[in-house]
Short mmCIF file of C-alpha atoms in Angstrom, two decimals:
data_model
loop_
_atom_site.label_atom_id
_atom_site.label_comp_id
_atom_site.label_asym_id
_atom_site.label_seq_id
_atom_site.Cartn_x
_atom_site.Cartn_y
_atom_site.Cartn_z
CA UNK Q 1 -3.39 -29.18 32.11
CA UNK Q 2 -5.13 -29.91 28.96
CA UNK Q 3 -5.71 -33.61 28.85
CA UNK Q 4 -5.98 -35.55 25.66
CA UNK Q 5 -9.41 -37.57 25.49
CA UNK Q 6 -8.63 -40.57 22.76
CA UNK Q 7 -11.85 -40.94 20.64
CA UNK Q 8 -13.23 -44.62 20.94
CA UNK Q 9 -15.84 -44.20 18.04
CA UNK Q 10 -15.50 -45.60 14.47
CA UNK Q 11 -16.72 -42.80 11.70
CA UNK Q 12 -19.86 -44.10 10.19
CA UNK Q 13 -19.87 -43.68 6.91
CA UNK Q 14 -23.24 -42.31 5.97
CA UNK Q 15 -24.40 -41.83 2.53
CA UNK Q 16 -27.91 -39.77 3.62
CA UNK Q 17 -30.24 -38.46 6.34
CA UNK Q 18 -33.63 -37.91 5.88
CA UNK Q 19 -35.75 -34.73 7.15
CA UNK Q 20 -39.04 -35.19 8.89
CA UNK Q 21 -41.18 -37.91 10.42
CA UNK Q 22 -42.96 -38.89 7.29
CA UNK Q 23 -42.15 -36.36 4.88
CA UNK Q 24 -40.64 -37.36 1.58
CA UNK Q 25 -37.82 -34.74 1.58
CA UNK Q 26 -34.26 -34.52 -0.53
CA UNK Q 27 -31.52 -36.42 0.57
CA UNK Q 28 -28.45 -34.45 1.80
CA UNK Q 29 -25.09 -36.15 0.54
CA UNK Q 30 -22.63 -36.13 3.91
CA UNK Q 31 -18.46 -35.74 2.97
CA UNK Q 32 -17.01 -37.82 5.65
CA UNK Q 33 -13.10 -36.43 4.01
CA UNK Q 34 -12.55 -34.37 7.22
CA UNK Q 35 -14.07 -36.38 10.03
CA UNK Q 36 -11.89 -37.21 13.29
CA UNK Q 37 -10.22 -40.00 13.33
CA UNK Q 38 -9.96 -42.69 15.71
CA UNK Q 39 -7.37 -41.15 17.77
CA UNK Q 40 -9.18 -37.47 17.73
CA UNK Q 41 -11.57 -36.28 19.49
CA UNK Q 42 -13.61 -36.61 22.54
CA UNK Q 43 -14.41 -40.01 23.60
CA UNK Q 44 -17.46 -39.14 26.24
CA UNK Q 45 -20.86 -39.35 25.21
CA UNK Q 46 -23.50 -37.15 25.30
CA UNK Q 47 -26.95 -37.12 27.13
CA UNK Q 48 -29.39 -36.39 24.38
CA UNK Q 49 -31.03 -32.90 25.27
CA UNK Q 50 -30.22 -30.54 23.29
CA UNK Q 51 -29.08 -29.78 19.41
CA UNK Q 52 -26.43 -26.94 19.27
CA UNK Q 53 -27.10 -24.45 16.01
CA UNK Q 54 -24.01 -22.29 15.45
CA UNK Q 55 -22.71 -19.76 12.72
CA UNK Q 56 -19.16 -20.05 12.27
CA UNK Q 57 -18.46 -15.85 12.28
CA UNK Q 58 -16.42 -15.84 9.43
CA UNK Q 59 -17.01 -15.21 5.56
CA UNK Q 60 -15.36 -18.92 4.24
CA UNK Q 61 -16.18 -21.75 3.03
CA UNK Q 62 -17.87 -24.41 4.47
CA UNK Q 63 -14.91 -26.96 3.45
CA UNK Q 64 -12.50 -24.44 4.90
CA UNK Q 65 -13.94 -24.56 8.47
CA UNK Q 66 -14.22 -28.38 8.04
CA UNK Q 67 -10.91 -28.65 7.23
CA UNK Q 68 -9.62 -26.27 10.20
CA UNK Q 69 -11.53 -28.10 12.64
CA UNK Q 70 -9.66 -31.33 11.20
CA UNK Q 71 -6.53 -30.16 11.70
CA UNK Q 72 -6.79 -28.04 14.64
CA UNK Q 73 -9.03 -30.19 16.65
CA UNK Q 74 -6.55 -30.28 19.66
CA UNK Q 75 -4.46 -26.99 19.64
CA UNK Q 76 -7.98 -24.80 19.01
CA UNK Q 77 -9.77 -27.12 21.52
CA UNK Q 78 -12.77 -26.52 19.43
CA UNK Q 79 -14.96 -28.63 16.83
CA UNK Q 80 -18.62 -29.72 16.20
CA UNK Q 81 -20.20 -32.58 14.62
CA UNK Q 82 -21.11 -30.71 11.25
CA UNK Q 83 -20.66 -28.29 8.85
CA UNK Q 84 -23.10 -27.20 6.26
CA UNK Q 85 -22.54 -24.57 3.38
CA UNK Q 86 -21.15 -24.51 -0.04
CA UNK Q 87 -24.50 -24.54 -1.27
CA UNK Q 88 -26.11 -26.88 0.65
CA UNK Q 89 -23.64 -29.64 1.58
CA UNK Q 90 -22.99 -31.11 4.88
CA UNK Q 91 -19.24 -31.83 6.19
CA UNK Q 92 -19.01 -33.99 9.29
CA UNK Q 93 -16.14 -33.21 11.70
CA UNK Q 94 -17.07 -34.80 15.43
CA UNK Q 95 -18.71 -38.12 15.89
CA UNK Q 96 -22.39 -37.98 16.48
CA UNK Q 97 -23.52 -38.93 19.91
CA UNK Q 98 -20.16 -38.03 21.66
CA UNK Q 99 -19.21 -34.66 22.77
CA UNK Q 100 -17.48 -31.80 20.75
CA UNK Q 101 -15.90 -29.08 22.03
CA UNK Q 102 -18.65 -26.46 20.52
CA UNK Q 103 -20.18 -24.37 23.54
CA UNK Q 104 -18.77 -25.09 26.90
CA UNK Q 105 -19.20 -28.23 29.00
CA UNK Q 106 -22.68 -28.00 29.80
CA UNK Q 107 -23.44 -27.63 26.14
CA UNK Q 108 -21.05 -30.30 24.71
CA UNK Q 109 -22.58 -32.58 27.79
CA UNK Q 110 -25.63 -32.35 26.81
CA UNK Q 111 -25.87 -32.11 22.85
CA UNK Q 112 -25.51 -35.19 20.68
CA UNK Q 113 -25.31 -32.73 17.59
CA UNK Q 114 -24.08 -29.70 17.18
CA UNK Q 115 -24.25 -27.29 13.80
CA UNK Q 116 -21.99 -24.91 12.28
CA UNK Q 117 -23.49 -22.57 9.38
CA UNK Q 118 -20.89 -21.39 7.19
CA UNK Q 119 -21.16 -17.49 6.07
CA UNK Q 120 -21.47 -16.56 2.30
CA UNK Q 121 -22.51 -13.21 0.92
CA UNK Q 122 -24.36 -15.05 -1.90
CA UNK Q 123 -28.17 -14.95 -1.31
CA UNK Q 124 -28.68 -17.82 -3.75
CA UNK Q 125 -25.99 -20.26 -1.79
CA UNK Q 126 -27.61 -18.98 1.55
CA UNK Q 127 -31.06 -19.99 0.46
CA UNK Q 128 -29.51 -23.15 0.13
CA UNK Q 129 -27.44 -23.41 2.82
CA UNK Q 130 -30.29 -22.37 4.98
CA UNK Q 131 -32.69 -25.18 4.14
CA UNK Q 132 -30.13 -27.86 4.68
CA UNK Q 133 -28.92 -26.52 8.13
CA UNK Q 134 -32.52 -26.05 9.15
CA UNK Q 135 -33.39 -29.92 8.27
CA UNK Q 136 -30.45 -30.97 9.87
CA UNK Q 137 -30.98 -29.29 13.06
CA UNK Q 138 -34.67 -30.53 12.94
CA UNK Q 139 -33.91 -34.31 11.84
CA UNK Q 140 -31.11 -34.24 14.35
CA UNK Q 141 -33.23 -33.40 17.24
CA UNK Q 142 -36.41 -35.77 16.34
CA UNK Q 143 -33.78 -38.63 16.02
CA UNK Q 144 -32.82 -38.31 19.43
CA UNK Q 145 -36.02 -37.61 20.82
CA UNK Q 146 -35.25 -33.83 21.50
CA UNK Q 147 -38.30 -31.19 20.68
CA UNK Q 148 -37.79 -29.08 17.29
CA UNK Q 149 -38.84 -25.66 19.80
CA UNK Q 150 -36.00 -23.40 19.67
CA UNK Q 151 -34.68 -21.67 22.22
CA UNK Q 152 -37.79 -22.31 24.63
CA UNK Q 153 -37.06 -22.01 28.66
CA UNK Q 154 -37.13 -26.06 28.85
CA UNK Q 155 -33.46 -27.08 28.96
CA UNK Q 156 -34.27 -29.74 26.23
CA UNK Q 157 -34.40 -28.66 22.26
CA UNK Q 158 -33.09 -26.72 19.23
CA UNK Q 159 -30.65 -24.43 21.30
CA UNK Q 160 -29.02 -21.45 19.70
CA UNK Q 161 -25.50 -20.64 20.55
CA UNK Q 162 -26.95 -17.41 22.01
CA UNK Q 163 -29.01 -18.95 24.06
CA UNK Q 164 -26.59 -21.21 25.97
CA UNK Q 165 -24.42 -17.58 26.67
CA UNK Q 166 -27.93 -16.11 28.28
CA UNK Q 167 -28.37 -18.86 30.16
CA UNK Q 168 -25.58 -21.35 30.95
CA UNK Q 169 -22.33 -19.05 30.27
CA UNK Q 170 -20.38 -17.37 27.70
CA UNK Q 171 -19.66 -14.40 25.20
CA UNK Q 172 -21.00 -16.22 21.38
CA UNK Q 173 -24.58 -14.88 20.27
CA UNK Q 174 -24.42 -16.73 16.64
CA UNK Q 175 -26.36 -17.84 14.46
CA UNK Q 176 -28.75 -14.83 15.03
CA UNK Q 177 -26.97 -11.79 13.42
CA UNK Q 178 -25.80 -14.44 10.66
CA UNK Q 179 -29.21 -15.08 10.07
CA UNK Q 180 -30.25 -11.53 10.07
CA UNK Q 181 -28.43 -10.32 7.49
CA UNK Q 182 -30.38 -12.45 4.79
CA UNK Q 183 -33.52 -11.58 6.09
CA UNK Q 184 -34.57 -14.84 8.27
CA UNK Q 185 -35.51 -13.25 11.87
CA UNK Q 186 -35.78 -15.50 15.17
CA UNK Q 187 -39.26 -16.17 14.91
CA UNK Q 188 -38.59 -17.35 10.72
CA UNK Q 189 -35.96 -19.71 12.01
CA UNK Q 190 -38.05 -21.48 15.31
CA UNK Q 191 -40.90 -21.78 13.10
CA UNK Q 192 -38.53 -23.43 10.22
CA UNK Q 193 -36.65 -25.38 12.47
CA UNK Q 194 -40.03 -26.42 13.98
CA UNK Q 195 -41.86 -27.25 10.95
CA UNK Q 196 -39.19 -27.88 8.46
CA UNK Q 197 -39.33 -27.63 4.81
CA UNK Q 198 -40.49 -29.87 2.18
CA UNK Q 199 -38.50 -31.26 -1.12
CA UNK Q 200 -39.03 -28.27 -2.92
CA UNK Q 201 -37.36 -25.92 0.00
CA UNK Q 202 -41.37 -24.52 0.84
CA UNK Q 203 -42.22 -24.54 4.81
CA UNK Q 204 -44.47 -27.89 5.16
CA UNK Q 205 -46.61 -25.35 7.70
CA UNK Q 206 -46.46 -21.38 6.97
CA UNK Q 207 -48.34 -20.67 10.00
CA UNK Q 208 -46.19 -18.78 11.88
CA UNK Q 209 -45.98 -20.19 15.76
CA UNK Q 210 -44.76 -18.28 18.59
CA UNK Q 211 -41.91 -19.02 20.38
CA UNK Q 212 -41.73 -18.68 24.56
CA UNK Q 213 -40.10 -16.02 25.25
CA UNK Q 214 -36.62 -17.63 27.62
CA UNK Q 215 -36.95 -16.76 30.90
CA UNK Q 216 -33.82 -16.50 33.55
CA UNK Q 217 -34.10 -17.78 36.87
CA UNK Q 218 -33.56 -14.64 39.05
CA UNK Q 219 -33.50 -16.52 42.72
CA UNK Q 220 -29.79 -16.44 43.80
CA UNK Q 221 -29.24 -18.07 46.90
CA UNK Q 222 -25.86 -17.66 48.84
CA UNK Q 223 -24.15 -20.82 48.46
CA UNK Q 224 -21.44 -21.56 50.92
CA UNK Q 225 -18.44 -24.48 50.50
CA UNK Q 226 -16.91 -26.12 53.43
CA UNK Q 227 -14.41 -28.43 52.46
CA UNK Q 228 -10.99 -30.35 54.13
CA UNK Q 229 -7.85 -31.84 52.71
CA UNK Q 230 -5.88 -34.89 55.15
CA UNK Q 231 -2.72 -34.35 54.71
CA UNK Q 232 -0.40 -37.70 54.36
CA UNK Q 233 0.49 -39.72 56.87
CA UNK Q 234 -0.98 -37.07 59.00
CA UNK Q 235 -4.27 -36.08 59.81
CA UNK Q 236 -7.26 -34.11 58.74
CA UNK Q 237 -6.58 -30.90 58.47
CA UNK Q 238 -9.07 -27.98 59.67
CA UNK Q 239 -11.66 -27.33 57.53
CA UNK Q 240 -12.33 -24.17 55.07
CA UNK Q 241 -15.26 -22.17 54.28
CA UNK Q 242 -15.42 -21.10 51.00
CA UNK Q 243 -12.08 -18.93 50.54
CA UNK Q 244 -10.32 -15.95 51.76
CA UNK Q 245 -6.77 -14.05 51.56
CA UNK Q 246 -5.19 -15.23 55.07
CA UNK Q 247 -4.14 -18.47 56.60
CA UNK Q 248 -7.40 -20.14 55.65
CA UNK Q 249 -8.12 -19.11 52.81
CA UNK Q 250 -7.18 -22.50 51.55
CA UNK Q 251 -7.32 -26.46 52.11
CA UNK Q 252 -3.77 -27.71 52.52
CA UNK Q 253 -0.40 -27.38 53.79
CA UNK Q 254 1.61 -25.93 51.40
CA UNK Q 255 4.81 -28.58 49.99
CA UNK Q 256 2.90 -31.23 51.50
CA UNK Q 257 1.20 -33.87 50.20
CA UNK Q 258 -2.58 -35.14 50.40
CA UNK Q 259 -4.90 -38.36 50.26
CA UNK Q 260 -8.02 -37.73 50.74
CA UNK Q 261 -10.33 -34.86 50.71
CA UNK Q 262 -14.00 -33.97 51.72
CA UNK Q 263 -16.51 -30.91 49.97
CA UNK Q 264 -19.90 -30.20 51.05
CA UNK Q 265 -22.69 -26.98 50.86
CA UNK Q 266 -24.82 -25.82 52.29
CA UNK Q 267 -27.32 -25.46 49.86
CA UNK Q 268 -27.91 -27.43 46.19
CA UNK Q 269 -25.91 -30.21 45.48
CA UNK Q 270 -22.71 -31.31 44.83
CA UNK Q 271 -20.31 -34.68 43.51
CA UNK Q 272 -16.39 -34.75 43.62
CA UNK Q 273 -13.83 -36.83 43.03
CA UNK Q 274 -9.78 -37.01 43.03
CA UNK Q 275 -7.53 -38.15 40.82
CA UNK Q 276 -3.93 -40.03 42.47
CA UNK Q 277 -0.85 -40.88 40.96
CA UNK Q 278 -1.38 -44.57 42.19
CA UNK Q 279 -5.13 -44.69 40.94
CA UNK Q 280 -5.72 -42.37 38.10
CA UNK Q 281 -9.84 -40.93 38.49
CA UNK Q 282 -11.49 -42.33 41.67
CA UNK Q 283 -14.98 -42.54 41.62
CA UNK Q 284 -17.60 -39.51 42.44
CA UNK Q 285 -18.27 -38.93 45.81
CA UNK Q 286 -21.65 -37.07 46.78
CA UNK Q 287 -21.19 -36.66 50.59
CA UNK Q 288 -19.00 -35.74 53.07
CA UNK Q 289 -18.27 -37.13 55.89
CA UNK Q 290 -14.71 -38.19 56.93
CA UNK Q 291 -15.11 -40.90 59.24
CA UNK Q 292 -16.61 -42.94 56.15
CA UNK Q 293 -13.52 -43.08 54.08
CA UNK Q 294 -14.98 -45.09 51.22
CA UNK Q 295 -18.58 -43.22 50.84
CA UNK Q 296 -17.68 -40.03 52.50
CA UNK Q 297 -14.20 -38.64 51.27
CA UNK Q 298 -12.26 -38.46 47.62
CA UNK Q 299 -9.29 -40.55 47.87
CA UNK Q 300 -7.20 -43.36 49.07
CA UNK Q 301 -5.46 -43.38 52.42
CA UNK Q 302 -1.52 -43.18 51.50
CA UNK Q 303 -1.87 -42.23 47.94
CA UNK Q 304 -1.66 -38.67 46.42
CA UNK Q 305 -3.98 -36.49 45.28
CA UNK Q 306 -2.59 -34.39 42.12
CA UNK Q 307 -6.02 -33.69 40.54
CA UNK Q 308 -9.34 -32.78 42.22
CA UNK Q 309 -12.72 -32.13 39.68
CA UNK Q 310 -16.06 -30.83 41.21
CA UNK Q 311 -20.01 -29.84 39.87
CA UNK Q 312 -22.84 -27.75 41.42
CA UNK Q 313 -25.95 -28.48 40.53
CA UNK Q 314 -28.46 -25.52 40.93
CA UNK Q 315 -31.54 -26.65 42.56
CA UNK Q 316 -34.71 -25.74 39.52
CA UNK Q 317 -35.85 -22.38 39.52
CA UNK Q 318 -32.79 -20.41 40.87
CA UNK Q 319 -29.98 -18.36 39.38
CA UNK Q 320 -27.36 -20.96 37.69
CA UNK Q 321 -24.21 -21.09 40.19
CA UNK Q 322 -21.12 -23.24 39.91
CA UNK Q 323 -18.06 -24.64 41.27
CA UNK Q 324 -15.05 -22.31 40.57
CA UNK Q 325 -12.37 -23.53 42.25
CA UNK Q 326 -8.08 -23.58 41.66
CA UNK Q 327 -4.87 -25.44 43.19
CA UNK Q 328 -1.31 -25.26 43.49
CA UNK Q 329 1.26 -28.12 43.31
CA UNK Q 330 4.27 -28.69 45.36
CA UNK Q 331 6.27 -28.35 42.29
CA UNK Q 332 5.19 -25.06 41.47
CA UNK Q 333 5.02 -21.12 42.43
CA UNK Q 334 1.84 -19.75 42.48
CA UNK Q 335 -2.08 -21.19 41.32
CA UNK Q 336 -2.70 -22.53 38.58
CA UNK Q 337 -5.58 -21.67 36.27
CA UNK Q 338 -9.00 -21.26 37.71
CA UNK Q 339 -11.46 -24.11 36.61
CA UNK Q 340 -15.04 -24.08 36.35
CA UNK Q 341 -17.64 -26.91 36.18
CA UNK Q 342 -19.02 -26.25 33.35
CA UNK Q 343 -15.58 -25.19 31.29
CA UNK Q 344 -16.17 -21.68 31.09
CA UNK Q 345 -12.70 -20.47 31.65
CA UNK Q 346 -11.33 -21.14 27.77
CA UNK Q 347 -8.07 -22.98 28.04
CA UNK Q 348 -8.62 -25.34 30.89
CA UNK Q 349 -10.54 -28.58 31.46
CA UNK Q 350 -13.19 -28.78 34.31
CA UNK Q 351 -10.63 -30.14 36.73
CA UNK Q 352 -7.59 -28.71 39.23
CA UNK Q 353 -4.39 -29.62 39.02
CA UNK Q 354 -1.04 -31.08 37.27
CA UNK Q 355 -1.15 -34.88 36.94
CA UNK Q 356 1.88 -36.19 38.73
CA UNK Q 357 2.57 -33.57 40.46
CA UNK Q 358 1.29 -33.32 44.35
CA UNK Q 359 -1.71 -30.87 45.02
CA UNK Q 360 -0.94 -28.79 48.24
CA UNK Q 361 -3.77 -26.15 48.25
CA UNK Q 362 -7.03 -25.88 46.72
CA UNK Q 363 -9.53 -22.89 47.10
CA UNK Q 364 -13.06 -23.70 45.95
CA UNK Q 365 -16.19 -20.89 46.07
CA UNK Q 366 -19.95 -21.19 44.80
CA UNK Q 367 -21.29 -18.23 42.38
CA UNK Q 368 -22.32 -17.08 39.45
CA UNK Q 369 -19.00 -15.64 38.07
CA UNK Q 370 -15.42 -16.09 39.28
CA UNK Q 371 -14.17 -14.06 42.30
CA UNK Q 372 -10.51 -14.99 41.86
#
């Protein structure tokens, strides 16, 4: 169920970018010979909160990695806007602005940059390396407004790759160790990344700042999911809370075929929507309430549902939860792949289902890991 997303972005050729707010600085020369195409890519843009810095965990090249991402863009499911190394030079991959496929949904939602560091054992290339990445990760952020702070609590800023595992989800704790093995600790890189450096590759302020130390929310709240699918040309069927092994532990009859569908909790918040063979992607619902089919349900009376997509939001100050939910088709034996609203299971997009085939069960639950 991976679904190609056709980039609608035209690669701007940029000669330059220029570090700082009024600091004369270097000029970084950009190679634009591996960027995605027009047909590549993902064609969603980003809200402008946070800048992505990565490592890319293997001793190569940077033109190497650029020219991976190139080519495996698709099959990988996995590329970022830039790629510095080879002793200082920048290779741009994704467009800026729109989302890569870098650190999970939330992430590539969110980030309108994000920055691969290629590994080198050379301490003289590193030093290199290192200023350029820094300056791009710092220019990056004050051109879209985004604080130089890295890895505060705020969900705005210079965000490590680390940091999104520790606090929105997954296994990646780059650029850190990366970093440590030429000497530059955490604190060395938030202050550089803060301060940035000046033409000659000095700190413009060596006055060391501290960092906030992240904090976790550490408030889970049970979150419970009652939701109902009509079945077609029927009626609605019972509804189901949250999920369970016998007859209800699912929405649906199974080899039949659904139109509309309702999902609410009972605590947070939460929008839906369903995609139909007649319609394609309807558009988000936030209640539910089945007497108002146009406000109230996902759907269209008469036409099938064969893809259903879902977010949580967390309400501020509580332990992150999401949607995990799965579905099965009339056309095949067993569920398919869980999904998760924020991507984190690798290998699936944040929605259920098999375009053109009917859905005839879904299970959805509300947590902060998968219970399927």
């Amino acid at each position: 169920m991976k679904k190609l997303n056709k980039l609608k972005w035209v690669v701007a050729i940029a000669a330059a970018f220029f570090v700082g707010l009024n600091q004369q600085v270097s000029a970084a020369t950009i190679n634009n010979d591996y960027a995605l195409s027009t047909s590549e890519g993902s064609s969603l843009r980003t809200s402008n909160n946070v800048i992505i810095a990565h490592a890319t965990g293997t001793y190569a090249p940077a033109i190497n990695n650029a020219i991976f991402e190139k080519r495996t863009w698709y099959s990988n499911g996995a590329y970022v806007q830039y790629i510095v190394g080879d002793g200082g030079k920048i290779y741009r991959v994704g467009a800026e602005g729109y989302q890569a496929w870098g650190a999970g949904s939330w992430a590539n939602a969110n980030a309108p940059v994000q920055i691969e560091l290629a590994q080198t054992y050379s301490s003289s290339e590193f030093k290199q390396d290192y200023i350029t990445y820094v300056n791009l990760l710092r220019s990056s952020a004050i051109k879209y407004g985004i604080p130089t702070d890295v890895d505060s609590s705020a969900w705005c800023g210079v965000k490590s790759h680390l940091w999104i595992t520790n606090h929105v989800w997954g296994d990646h704790v780059d650029p850190y160790g990366y970093l440590a093995s030429h000497g530059i600790t955490k604190a060395q890189f938030a202050h550089d990344v803060k301060y940035g450096f000046s033409s000659s590759g000095n700190n413009v302020n060596p006055t060391p700042t501290p960092t906030p130390k992240p904090s976790t929310p550490t408030d889970k709240k049970a979150v419970h999911v009652t939701y109902a699918l009509h079945q077609k040309g029927k009626k609605w069927l019972n509804p189901v809370k949250d999920f369970g092994s016998v007859s209800n532990g699912f929405a649906g009859v199974p080899n039949s075929v659904h139109d509309m569908l309702y999902i609410k909790v009972n605590h947070g918040s939460t929008k839906y929507r369903v995609h139909t063979k007649e319609d394609g992607w309807l558009p988000w619902i936030k209640k539910a309430d089945k007497n108002d089919t146009v406000n109230g349900v996902a759907g269209v009376k008469g036409h099938t549902i064969d893809g259903v997509q879902m977010y949580y939001t967390t309400p501020s100050g509580e332990t992150y939860q999401q949607a995990y939910y799965r579905s099965q088709t009339t056309q095949r034996a067993n569920y398919l792949g869980t999904c998760a609203d924020n991507g984190t299971v690798s290998g699936y997009d944040s929605w259920a289902g098999m375009l053109g085939e009917p859905l005839d069960r879904l299970q959805i639950h509300i947590n902060d890991n998968s219970k399927y």
